[in-house]
Coordinates of C-alpha atoms in Angstrom, one line a residue:
X461 CA -17.5 -5.6 30.8
X462 CA -17.0 -2.6 28.4
X463 CA -20.1 -2.0 26.5
X464 CA -20.1 -2.1 22.7
X465 CA -19.2 1.0 20.8
X466 CA -21.9 2.1 18.3
X467 CA -20.2 3.6 15.2
X468 CA -22.3 4.9 12.4
X469 CA -21.5 6.3 8.9
X470 CA -23.2 9.2 7.2
X471 CA -21.2 9.5 4.0
X472 CA -19.7 7.0 1.5
X473 CA -18.3 9.6 -0.9
X474 CA -18.1 13.3 -1.6
X475 CA -21.6 14.0 -2.7
X476 CA -23.5 11.5 -0.7
X477 CA -27.0 12.2 0.7
X478 CA -26.7 15.5 2.5
X479 CA -29.3 14.8 5.2
X480 CA -27.7 11.6 6.3
X481 CA -25.9 13.3 9.1
X482 CA -29.2 14.4 10.7
X483 CA -30.8 11.0 10.0
X484 CA -28.0 9.2 11.9
X485 CA -27.9 11.6 14.8
X486 CA -31.7 11.5 15.3
X487 CA -32.5 8.0 14.3
X488 CA -31.2 6.1 17.4
X489 CA -28.4 5.8 19.9
X490 CA -24.9 6.4 18.6
X491 CA -21.4 7.0 20.1
X492 CA -19.4 8.0 17.0
X493 CA -20.5 9.2 13.6
X494 CA -18.0 8.9 10.7
X495 CA -18.0 10.4 7.3
X496 CA -15.9 9.1 4.4
X497 CA -15.5 11.8 1.7
X498 CA -12.4 10.7 -0.1
X499 CA -11.7 8.5 -3.1
X500 CA -9.0 8.4 -5.7
X501 CA -11.0 10.8 -7.9
X502 CA -11.9 13.1 -5.0
X503 CA -8.2 13.7 -4.2
X504 CA -7.8 14.9 -7.8
X505 CA -10.8 17.2 -7.5
X506 CA -9.5 18.6 -4.3
X507 CA -6.1 19.1 -5.8
X508 CA -7.6 21.2 -8.6
X509 CA -9.6 23.1 -6.0
X510 CA -6.5 23.9 -4.1
X511 CA -4.8 25.3 -7.2
X512 CA -7.5 28.0 -7.3
X513 CA -7.5 28.7 -3.5
X514 CA -4.7 27.4 -1.3
X515 CA -6.9 27.8 1.8
X516 CA -9.3 25.1 0.5
X517 CA -8.5 21.5 -0.5
X518 CA -11.1 20.0 1.8
X519 CA -14.7 18.7 1.4
X520 CA -16.7 21.8 2.0
X521 CA -20.0 19.9 2.1
X522 CA -19.0 18.6 5.5
X523 CA -19.0 22.1 6.9
X524 CA -22.5 22.8 5.7
X525 CA -23.7 19.5 7.1
X526 CA -22.1 20.4 10.4
X527 CA -23.7 23.8 10.5
X528 CA -27.1 22.2 10.6
X529 CA -26.2 19.4 13.0
X530 CA -23.4 20.4 15.3
X531 CA -25.8 21.1 18.2
X532 CA -27.4 17.7 17.7
X533 CA -24.1 15.9 18.0
X534 CA -23.1 17.9 21.0
X535 CA -26.4 17.4 22.8
X536 CA -26.3 13.7 22.2
X537 CA -22.7 13.3 23.1
X538 CA -21.8 11.8 19.6
X539 CA -18.2 12.2 18.5
X540 CA -17.6 12.9 14.8
X541 CA -14.6 11.5 12.9
X542 CA -14.2 12.3 9.2
X543 CA -11.6 12.3 6.5
X544 CA -13.2 15.4 4.9
X545 CA -10.0 17.3 5.6
X546 CA -8.7 15.9 2.3
X547 CA -5.5 17.9 1.4
X548 CA -6.0 20.4 4.2
X549 CA -7.1 18.9 7.5
X550 CA -5.7 21.8 9.5
X551 CA -7.7 24.2 7.4
X552 CA -10.9 22.3 7.9
X553 CA -10.2 21.9 11.6
X554 CA -9.9 25.7 11.9
X555 CA -13.1 26.2 9.9
X556 CA -14.9 23.8 12.3
X557 CA -13.7 25.8 15.3
X558 CA -14.9 29.0 13.7
X559 CA -18.2 27.5 12.9
X560 CA -18.6 26.1 16.5
X561 CA -17.8 29.6 17.8
X562 CA -20.4 31.2 15.6
X563 CA -23.0 28.6 16.7
X564 CA -21.9 28.9 20.4
X565 CA -21.4 25.1 20.6
X566 CA -18.5 24.2 22.8
X567 CA -16.6 21.4 21.0
X568 CA -13.0 20.3 21.1
X569 CA -11.5 19.9 17.6
X570 CA -8.4 17.9 16.7
X571 CA -6.9 16.8 13.4
X572 CA -4.5 14.3 12.0
X573 CA -1.7 15.1 9.6
X574 CA 1.4 13.6 8.1
X575 CA -0.2 11.9 5.1
X576 CA 1.0 14.7 2.8
X577 CA 4.1 13.7 0.9
X578 CA 6.4 15.8 -1.3
X579 CA 4.6 16.3 -4.6
X580 CA 6.7 15.2 -7.6
X581 CA 7.0 17.6 -10.5
X582 CA 4.0 17.4 -12.7
X583 CA 1.7 16.1 -10.0
X584 CA -1.1 17.7 -8.1
X585 CA -1.2 15.5 -5.0
X586 CA 0.8 12.9 -3.2
X587 CA -0.4 11.3 0.0
X588 CA 0.2 8.2 2.1
X589 CA -2.7 6.2 3.5
X590 CA -2.5 6.5 7.3
X591 CA -4.1 4.2 9.9
X592 CA -6.3 4.9 12.9
X593 CA -3.7 5.5 15.5
X594 CA -3.7 9.3 15.1
X595 CA -7.5 9.4 15.4
X596 CA -7.2 7.3 18.6
X597 CA -4.7 9.8 20.0
X598 CA -7.0 12.7 19.3
X599 CA -10.0 11.0 20.9
X600 CA -8.0 9.9 24.0
X601 CA -7.1 13.6 24.4
X602 CA -10.8 14.5 24.6
X603 CA -11.6 15.5 21.1
X604 CA -15.2 15.8 20.1
X605 CA -14.5 16.2 16.4
X606 CA -11.5 14.6 14.6
X607 CA -10.6 15.7 11.1
X608 CA -8.1 13.8 9.0
X609 CA -6.6 13.9 5.5
X610 CA -5.9 10.7 3.6
X611 CA -6.4 7.8 6.0
X612 CA -7.6 4.4 5.0
X613 CA -11.4 4.2 4.9
X614 CA -11.4 1.6 7.7
X615 CA -9.2 3.9 9.9
X616 CA -12.4 5.9 10.7
X617 CA -13.5 2.9 12.6
X618 CA -10.3 1.4 13.9
X619 CA -9.3 4.7 15.5
X620 CA -12.4 5.2 17.6
X621 CA -12.5 1.5 18.6
X622 CA -8.8 1.5 19.6
X623 CA -9.4 4.6 21.8
X624 CA -12.5 3.2 23.4
X625 CA -11.2 -0.2 24.2
X626 CA -7.6 0.7 24.8
X627 CA -6.2 -1.5 22.0
X628 CA -2.6 -1.2 21.1
X629 CA -0.6 -2.1 18.0
X630 CA -0.3 -5.7 19.2
X631 CA -4.1 -6.3 19.4
X632 CA -4.0 -7.6 15.9
X633 CA -7.2 -9.7 15.9
X634 CA -9.3 -7.0 17.5
X635 CA -7.9 -4.4 15.0
X636 CA -8.6 -6.8 12.1
X637 CA -12.2 -7.2 13.2
X638 CA -12.6 -3.4 13.3
X639 CA -11.0 -3.1 9.9
X640 CA -13.6 -5.5 8.5
X641 CA -16.4 -3.6 10.2
X642 CA -15.0 -0.4 8.9
X643 CA -14.8 -1.8 5.3
X644 CA -18.5 -2.7 5.6
X645 CA -19.5 0.8 6.8
X646 CA -17.2 2.9 4.6
X647 CA -19.5 3.0 1.5
X648 CA -22.6 3.9 3.4
X649 CA -25.8 2.5 2.0
X650 CA -24.0 -0.2 -0.1
X651 CA -24.2 -2.2 3.2
X652 CA -28.0 -1.7 3.6
X653 CA -29.2 -2.7 0.1
X654 CA -27.9 0.0 -2.2
X655 CA -26.2 -1.2 -5.4
X656 CA -27.2 -4.7 -4.4
X657 CA -27.5 -7.6 -6.9
X658 CA -30.8 -8.9 -5.4
X659 CA -32.4 -5.5 -4.9
X660 CA -35.8 -6.8 -6.1
X661 CA -36.1 -8.8 -2.8
X662 CA -36.3 -5.7 -0.6
X663 CA -37.6 -2.1 -0.5
X664 CA -34.4 -0.2 -1.2
X665 CA -35.8 3.0 -2.5
X666 CA -34.2 5.0 0.3
X667 CA -31.9 2.8 2.3
X668 CA -30.8 3.9 5.7
X669 CA -27.1 4.3 6.6
X670 CA -25.3 1.5 8.4
X671 CA -23.8 1.3 11.9
X672 CA -21.7 -1.3 13.7
X673 CA -21.8 -2.3 17.3
X674 CA -18.1 -3.0 18.0
X675 CA -17.1 -5.3 20.9
X676 CA -13.9 -5.4 22.9
X677 CA -12.6 -8.4 21.0
X678 CA -13.1 -6.7 17.6
X679 CA -16.2 -8.6 16.7
X680 CA -19.2 -6.6 15.6
X681 CA -22.8 -6.5 14.6
X682 CA -23.7 -4.5 11.5
X683 CA -27.2 -3.0 11.6
X684 CA -29.0 0.2 11.0
X685 CA -31.4 2.5 12.9
X686 CA -34.9 1.1 13.4
X687 CA -37.4 2.4 10.9
X688 CA -34.9 3.3 8.2
X689 CA -35.2 1.9 4.7
X690 CA -33.2 -0.9 3.1
X691 CA -32.0 -4.1 4.7
X692 CA -29.0 -5.5 6.4
X693 CA -28.6 -9.2 5.8
X694 CA -25.9 -11.8 5.0
X695 CA -26.0 -10.8 1.3
X696 CA -25.7 -7.1 1.6
X697 CA -22.7 -7.5 4.1
X698 CA -21.1 -10.1 1.9
X699 CA -21.4 -7.9 -1.2
X700 CA -19.7 -4.9 0.6
X701 CA -17.0 -7.1 2.0
X702 CA -16.0 -8.1 -1.5
X703 CA -16.1 -4.5 -2.8
X704 CA -12.7 -3.1 -3.9
X705 CA -10.7 -5.9 -2.3
X706 CA -8.3 -8.5 -3.7
X707 CA -6.9 -11.5 -2.0
X708 CA -7.4 -13.0 1.4
X709 CA -4.9 -10.6 3.0
X710 CA -6.5 -7.1 3.3
X711 CA -3.5 -5.0 4.2
X712 CA -3.6 -1.6 6.0
X713 CA -1.4 0.5 8.1
X714 CA -2.7 -0.8 11.4
X715 CA -3.1 -4.5 10.6
X716 CA -3.5 -7.0 7.8
X717 CA -7.0 -8.5 8.1
X718 CA -7.5 -12.1 6.9
X719 CA -10.7 -12.0 4.9
X720 CA -10.6 -15.7 4.6
X721 CA -11.3 -15.9 8.4
X722 CA -14.4 -13.7 8.4
X723 CA -17.5 -15.5 9.7
X724 CA -20.9 -13.9 9.1
X725 CA -24.0 -15.0 10.9
X726 CA -27.5 -13.6 11.1
X727 CA -28.2 -12.0 14.5
X728 CA -31.9 -11.0 14.1
X729 CA -33.8 -8.7 11.7
X730 CA -31.3 -6.3 10.0
X731 CA -28.5 -7.6 12.1
X732 CA -25.4 -9.5 10.9
X733 CA -22.6 -10.6 13.3
X734 CA -19.0 -10.4 12.1
X735 CA -16.5 -12.5 14.1
X736 CA -13.6 -14.9 13.8
X737 CA -11.4 -12.3 12.0
X738 CA -7.7 -12.9 12.4
X739 CA -5.1 -10.2 12.1
X740 CA -1.5 -10.2 11.1
X741 CA 1.2 -7.5 11.4
X742 CA 0.8 -4.9 8.7
X743 CA 3.3 -4.6 5.8
X744 CA 6.4 -2.4 6.4
X745 CA 5.2 0.1 3.7
X746 CA 2.2 2.3 3.4
X747 CA 0.1 2.7 0.2
X748 CA 0.5 6.0 -1.5
X749 CA -1.7 7.8 -4.0
X750 CA -0.4 10.4 -6.5
X751 CA -2.6 12.4 -8.9
X752 CA -1.6 14.3 -12.0
X753 CA -3.1 15.7 -15.1
X754 CA -2.6 13.1 -17.7
X755 CA -3.6 15.2 -20.7
X756 CA -6.7 16.4 -22.5
X757 CA -9.7 14.6 -23.8
X758 CA -12.8 15.3 -25.8
X759 CA -15.9 13.3 -26.5
X760 CA -18.7 13.3 -29.1
X761 CA -21.6 10.9 -29.1
X762 CA -23.4 10.5 -32.4
X763 CA -27.0 9.2 -32.5
X764 CA -27.7 6.7 -35.3
X765 CA -31.4 6.0 -35.8
X766 CA -33.3 3.3 -37.7
X767 CA -31.9 1.2 -40.5
X768 CA -28.3 0.5 -41.6
X769 CA -26.8 1.3 -38.2
X770 CA -23.5 -0.4 -39.0
X771 CA -23.2 1.4 -42.4
X772 CA -24.0 4.8 -40.8
X773 CA -21.3 4.2 -38.2
X774 CA -18.7 3.3 -40.9
X775 CA -19.6 6.5 -42.8
X776 CA -19.1 8.9 -39.9
X777 CA -15.9 7.2 -38.9
X778 CA -14.5 7.5 -42.4
X779 CA -15.5 11.1 -42.6
X780 CA -14.0 11.9 -39.2
X781 CA -10.8 10.2 -40.1
X782 CA -10.5 12.2 -43.2
X783 CA -11.3 15.5 -41.3
X784 CA -8.6 14.8 -38.7
X785 CA -6.1 13.9 -41.3
X786 CA -6.5 17.4 -42.7
X787 CA -5.6 19.0 -39.3
X788 CA -2.1 20.1 -38.4
X789 CA -1.8 17.4 -35.8
X790 CA -4.5 14.8 -35.2
X791 CA -5.1 13.6 -31.6
X792 CA -2.7 10.9 -30.5
X793 CA -5.4 8.6 -29.2
X794 CA -8.8 8.1 -31.1
X795 CA -11.3 5.5 -29.9
X796 CA -14.7 4.6 -31.2
X797 CA -17.4 2.5 -29.5
X798 CA -20.8 1.6 -31.1
X799 CA -23.4 0.8 -28.5
X800 CA -26.4 -1.0 -30.1
X801 CA -29.1 0.4 -27.9
X802 CA -31.5 0.3 -30.9
X803 CA -34.4 -2.1 -31.4
X804 CA -36.0 -3.2 -34.7
X805 CA -39.4 -1.7 -35.4
X806 CA -39.1 0.5 -32.3
X807 CA -42.2 2.2 -30.9
X808 CA -40.2 5.4 -30.1
X809 CA -37.4 7.2 -31.8
X810 CA -35.1 6.9 -28.8
X811 CA -35.5 3.1 -28.6
X812 CA -34.8 2.9 -32.3
X813 CA -31.4 4.6 -31.9
X814 CA -27.8 3.5 -31.3
X815 CA -25.0 5.5 -29.9
X816 CA -21.6 5.9 -31.6
X817 CA -19.1 7.3 -29.0
X818 CA -15.9 9.0 -30.1
X819 CA -13.2 9.7 -27.4
X820 CA -9.9 11.5 -28.3
X821 CA -6.9 12.1 -26.0
X822 CA -3.7 14.0 -26.4
X823 CA -1.1 15.9 -24.3
X824 CA -2.0 19.1 -26.3
X825 CA -5.3 20.7 -25.6
X826 CA -5.5 22.1 -29.1
X827 CA -5.3 18.7 -30.6
X828 CA -8.5 17.6 -29.0
X829 CA -10.3 20.9 -29.0
X830 CA -11.4 23.0 -32.0
X831 CA -10.2 20.5 -34.6
X832 CA -12.4 17.7 -33.1
X833 CA -15.5 19.8 -32.3
X834 CA -15.2 21.6 -35.6
X835 CA -15.1 18.4 -37.5
X836 CA -18.1 17.0 -35.7
X837 CA -20.2 20.2 -36.4
X838 CA -19.2 20.4 -40.0
X839 CA -20.6 16.9 -40.6
X840 CA -24.1 18.1 -39.6
X841 CA -25.5 18.5 -43.1
X842 CA -23.3 16.1 -45.0
X843 CA -23.2 12.8 -43.3
X844 CA -25.6 9.9 -42.5
X845 CA -29.3 10.5 -42.6
X846 CA -30.8 11.7 -39.3
X847 CA -27.4 13.1 -38.1
X848 CA -27.4 14.5 -34.6
X849 CA -25.3 14.3 -31.5
X850 CA -26.3 14.1 -27.8
X851 CA -24.7 17.4 -26.9
X852 CA -22.8 20.2 -28.7
X853 CA -19.1 19.3 -29.0
X854 CA -16.9 21.2 -26.6
X855 CA -13.3 22.3 -26.5
X856 CA -12.0 19.4 -24.5
X857 CA -11.1 19.1 -20.8
X858 CA -8.1 17.8 -18.8
X859 CA -8.2 14.3 -17.4
X860 CA -6.4 12.9 -14.4
X861 CA -4.2 9.9 -13.7
X862 CA -4.0 8.1 -10.4
X863 CA -0.8 6.3 -9.5
X864 CA -0.5 3.9 -6.6
X865 CA 2.8 3.3 -4.9
X866 CA 4.4 2.4 -1.5
X867 CA 6.6 4.2 0.9
X868 CA 8.3 2.8 4.1
X869 CA 6.0 3.3 7.0
X870 CA 9.0 4.5 9.2
X871 CA 9.5 7.5 6.8
X872 CA 6.0 8.9 7.2
X873 CA 5.5 11.5 10.1
X874 CA 2.1 10.6 11.3
X875 CA 0.9 13.2 13.9
X876 CA -2.1 14.0 16.0
X877 CA -2.7 17.7 16.6
X878 CA -4.7 17.6 19.9
X879 CA -7.6 19.9 21.0
X880 CA -5.2 22.0 23.1
X881 CA -2.9 22.5 20.1
X882 CA -0.2 20.1 21.2
X883 CA 1.3 18.0 18.4
X884 CA 1.7 14.3 19.3
X885 CA 3.9 12.1 17.1
X886 CA 2.2 8.8 16.3
X887 CA 4.8 6.0 16.3
X888 CA 4.7 3.5 13.4
X889 CA 3.3 0.0 14.1
X890 CA 6.8 -1.3 14.7
X891 CA 5.9 -4.9 13.9
X892 CA 5.7 -5.8 10.3
X893 CA 5.1 -8.7 8.0
X894 CA 5.7 -8.7 4.3
X895 CA 2.6 -9.1 2.3
X896 CA 2.3 -12.4 0.4
X897 CA -0.5 -14.4 -1.1
X898 CA -2.1 -17.2 0.9
X899 CA -2.2 -20.7 -0.4
X900 CA -5.4 -21.4 -2.2
X901 CA -7.8 -23.2 0.1
X902 CA -9.2 -26.6 -1.0
X903 CA -12.3 -26.5 -3.1
X904 CA -15.5 -28.2 -2.0
X905 CA -16.6 -31.4 -3.6
X906 CA -18.2 -30.6 -7.0
X907 CA -21.8 -31.2 -7.5
X908 CA -22.8 -34.5 -9.1
X909 CA -23.4 -34.3 -12.8
X910 CA -27.0 -33.6 -13.7
X911 CA -29.3 -31.7 -16.0
X912 CA -28.5 -28.1 -16.7
X913 CA -30.2 -25.1 -18.2
X914 CA -28.5 -22.1 -19.9
X915 CA -29.5 -19.1 -17.9
X916 CA -27.8 -15.8 -16.7
X917 CA -25.3 -16.3 -14.0
X918 CA -27.2 -13.8 -11.9
X919 CA -30.0 -16.4 -11.5
X920 CA -27.9 -18.1 -8.8
X921 CA -25.0 -15.6 -8.0
X922 CA -24.6 -12.1 -6.7
X923 CA -21.7 -9.8 -7.7
X924 CA -20.2 -6.5 -6.9
X925 CA -17.4 -4.8 -8.7
X926 CA -15.2 -1.7 -8.2
X927 CA -11.9 0.0 -9.0
X928 CA -8.5 0.4 -7.5
X929 CA -6.4 2.6 -9.8
X930 CA -6.3 0.9 -13.2
X931 CA -7.5 -2.4 -11.9
X932 CA -11.0 -3.7 -11.4
X933 CA -12.3 -6.3 -8.9
X934 CA -15.3 -8.5 -9.4
X935 CA -16.6 -10.3 -6.3
X936 CA -19.0 -13.1 -6.9
X937 CA -20.9 -15.0 -4.2
X938 CA -23.7 -17.5 -3.8
X939 CA -26.1 -18.1 -0.9
X940 CA -26.1 -21.9 -0.5
X941 CA -23.5 -24.6 0.0
X942 CA -24.8 -26.5 -3.0
X943 CA -24.4 -23.4 -5.2
X944 CA -20.9 -22.9 -3.8
X945 CA -19.9 -26.4 -4.8
X946 CA -20.9 -25.5 -8.4
X947 CA -19.5 -22.0 -8.5
X948 CA -16.1 -22.8 -7.1
X949 CA -15.4 -25.2 -9.9
X950 CA -17.4 -23.5 -12.7
X951 CA -16.2 -19.9 -12.6
X952 CA -12.5 -20.3 -13.3
X953 CA -10.3 -17.6 -14.8
X954 CA -10.8 -19.2 -18.2
X955 CA -14.6 -19.2 -17.8
X956 CA -14.5 -15.5 -16.7
X957 CA -12.5 -14.6 -19.8
X958 CA -15.2 -16.3 -22.0
X959 CA -18.0 -14.5 -20.2
X960 CA -16.2 -11.1 -20.2
X961 CA -14.3 -10.8 -23.5
X962 CA -13.0 -7.3 -22.5
X963 CA -10.6 -9.1 -20.2
X964 CA -8.8 -10.8 -23.1
X965 CA -5.1 -10.1 -22.9
X966 CA -5.3 -8.8 -19.3
X967 CA -3.9 -10.5 -16.2
X968 CA -6.8 -11.9 -14.2
X969 CA -6.2 -13.4 -10.7
X970 CA -8.8 -15.4 -8.9
X971 CA -9.0 -15.5 -5.1
X972 CA -11.1 -18.1 -3.2
X973 CA -13.0 -17.2 0.0
X974 CA -14.9 -20.3 1.2
X975 CA -16.2 -18.7 4.4
X976 CA -18.1 -16.2 2.3
X977 CA -18.9 -18.7 -0.5
X978 CA -17.2 -16.2 -2.8
X979 CA -14.7 -15.8 -5.5
X980 CA -12.9 -12.5 -6.0
X981 CA -11.4 -11.7 -9.4
X982 CA -8.9 -8.9 -9.9
X983 CA -8.6 -7.7 -13.5
X984 CA -5.4 -5.8 -13.9
X985 CA -5.4 -2.9 -16.3
X986 CA -9.0 -3.0 -17.3
X987 CA -9.4 0.7 -16.3
X988 CA -6.3 2.0 -18.0
X989 CA -4.9 4.9 -15.9
X990 CA -7.8 4.9 -13.5
X991 CA -11.2 6.5 -13.1
X992 CA -10.1 10.1 -13.8
X993 CA -8.7 9.0 -17.2
X994 CA -12.1 7.6 -18.2
X995 CA -10.5 4.9 -20.3
X996 CA -13.9 3.1 -20.7
X997 CA -17.5 4.3 -20.4
X998 CA -17.8 2.6 -16.9
X999 CA -14.5 4.1 -15.6
X1000 CA -14.9 2.8 -12.1
X1001 CA -16.0 -0.7 -13.1
X1002 CA -19.2 -0.3 -11.1
X1003 CA -21.3 -2.4 -13.4
X1004 CA -18.8 -5.1 -14.5
X1005 CA -20.3 -7.4 -11.9
X1006 CA -23.8 -6.9 -13.3
X1007 CA -22.5 -7.5 -16.8
X1008 CA -21.0 -10.8 -15.6
X1009 CA -24.3 -11.7 -13.9
X1010 CA -26.2 -11.1 -17.2
X1011 CA -24.0 -13.6 -19.1
X1012 CA -25.4 -17.0 -19.9
X1013 CA -23.9 -20.3 -19.0
X1014 CA -25.2 -23.8 -18.2
X1015 CA -26.4 -24.0 -14.6
X1016 CA -27.6 -27.1 -12.8
X1017 CA -31.3 -27.1 -12.7
X1018 CA -31.2 -28.2 -9.0
X1019 CA -29.8 -24.7 -8.2
X1020 CA -32.6 -22.8 -10.0
X1021 CA -35.5 -21.4 -8.0
X1022 CA -37.9 -22.8 -8.8
X1023 CA -36.1 -25.8 -10.3
X1024 CA -36.3 -25.9 -14.0
X1025 CA -35.9 -28.8 -16.4
X1026 CA -34.2 -28.7 -19.8
X1027 CA -36.9 -28.7 -22.5

């Protein structure tokens, strides 16, 4: 019987904990170490970097991490697979070879390319999301390090698993299981207690990074190295499974994984088994991501202290409107938001202050530059009492826009450039299935009527939220069957709209995942043109789930711990 493949992750984003590579290499046995450096915003950052130097366009942090740890990986026989190649995987692969030569560490380096698409006029980047087949080809050819550009996050796991177990495009269930494991690993410590709704139940001051023991049938056990911080339990894995997903069909280039078939079971301390995952043929198109500069923005945050907060806000808004009207061309988009962070009779000045945030946008840099910053500065001695701002107004900065699309899979030239330099074309999956929504599963029997108490939703439910372009997802789960019987009927789209008024007027879709005792809501358009456009102060919707958990609603007292009675 083929032994399990131990795959760990040492990076969930470009900027993650630098020493995680060493921690993972020295913390316990490992076969493959992955690093996920790419996100929608990262591709924009790399695109702007490439404008300054055409030889860059990759995540340079990875090279510095490798310089400190390449000998460790080589000595321990750990293969490294990373998407740090960004917009220039060939360039990063060459840099790795040069580094290995300087360190006298004999490693075989390969890379995957073909994700780069023709860049439309006015755009910085255009990439297709590739699957793991190119990574598998590199590993089968003996590569020790595989560098990719824009592949799906889960491909960093499906590729090594397919190479190790000999899976082909038809091994849909096995590939789907690896996709689910890859999705749990991709965000690093979010699977081990980081950003976790019930963080107070565990010591998560420095959570360790996760790893998965992948089996030949695609099932896995998610765990972490012994002695590292954080926790792996049913809750942390469920939370990460819901992160940045939508419906029951989780589509990728290799396979469409059915999230409604996932079964999670505890397998010991800090061990959660994932099995039962069913796979379907992938859709005939690949997701694409395009980044462009959307225009220019500027921001000023006014501090309002003490009494008459609302009146002070009205005054500065009126003064600013008058100042902008006197300019040659006011900004096209002007938005104000008053955050009442102040408290009455506050013991410190800061806790007695509110924040009035002004954001302006325009296609013309001048319209958001001196005219806006000058107007803010000129108010300093002639506005509300206690006038000051959090930072000196600047000249404005460009903002980005992410656009998702699709391209026929057959038109993308996926290729593996092997350690000996040979270029191997990676054939498309060949078998496809158009993506469609699943029928909503039957709901459980509702709880019998009984006494309730109005408390925050977070007393009984966890949540995690995130972004996909301009859309946000909010996954909500509970930990008992009784709580699921209540949640499935209580948290409807209508109820969500009541609890989150910012969703008014937006399309909200609810997906039901009974195996996980979870609901996943997709709020279309909440984030405007995406994270780089910064349409709202939480541009990646990271805290929407926690906002939802803080909202009050009637909860059956039988679900509260300890049970409470209505006074």
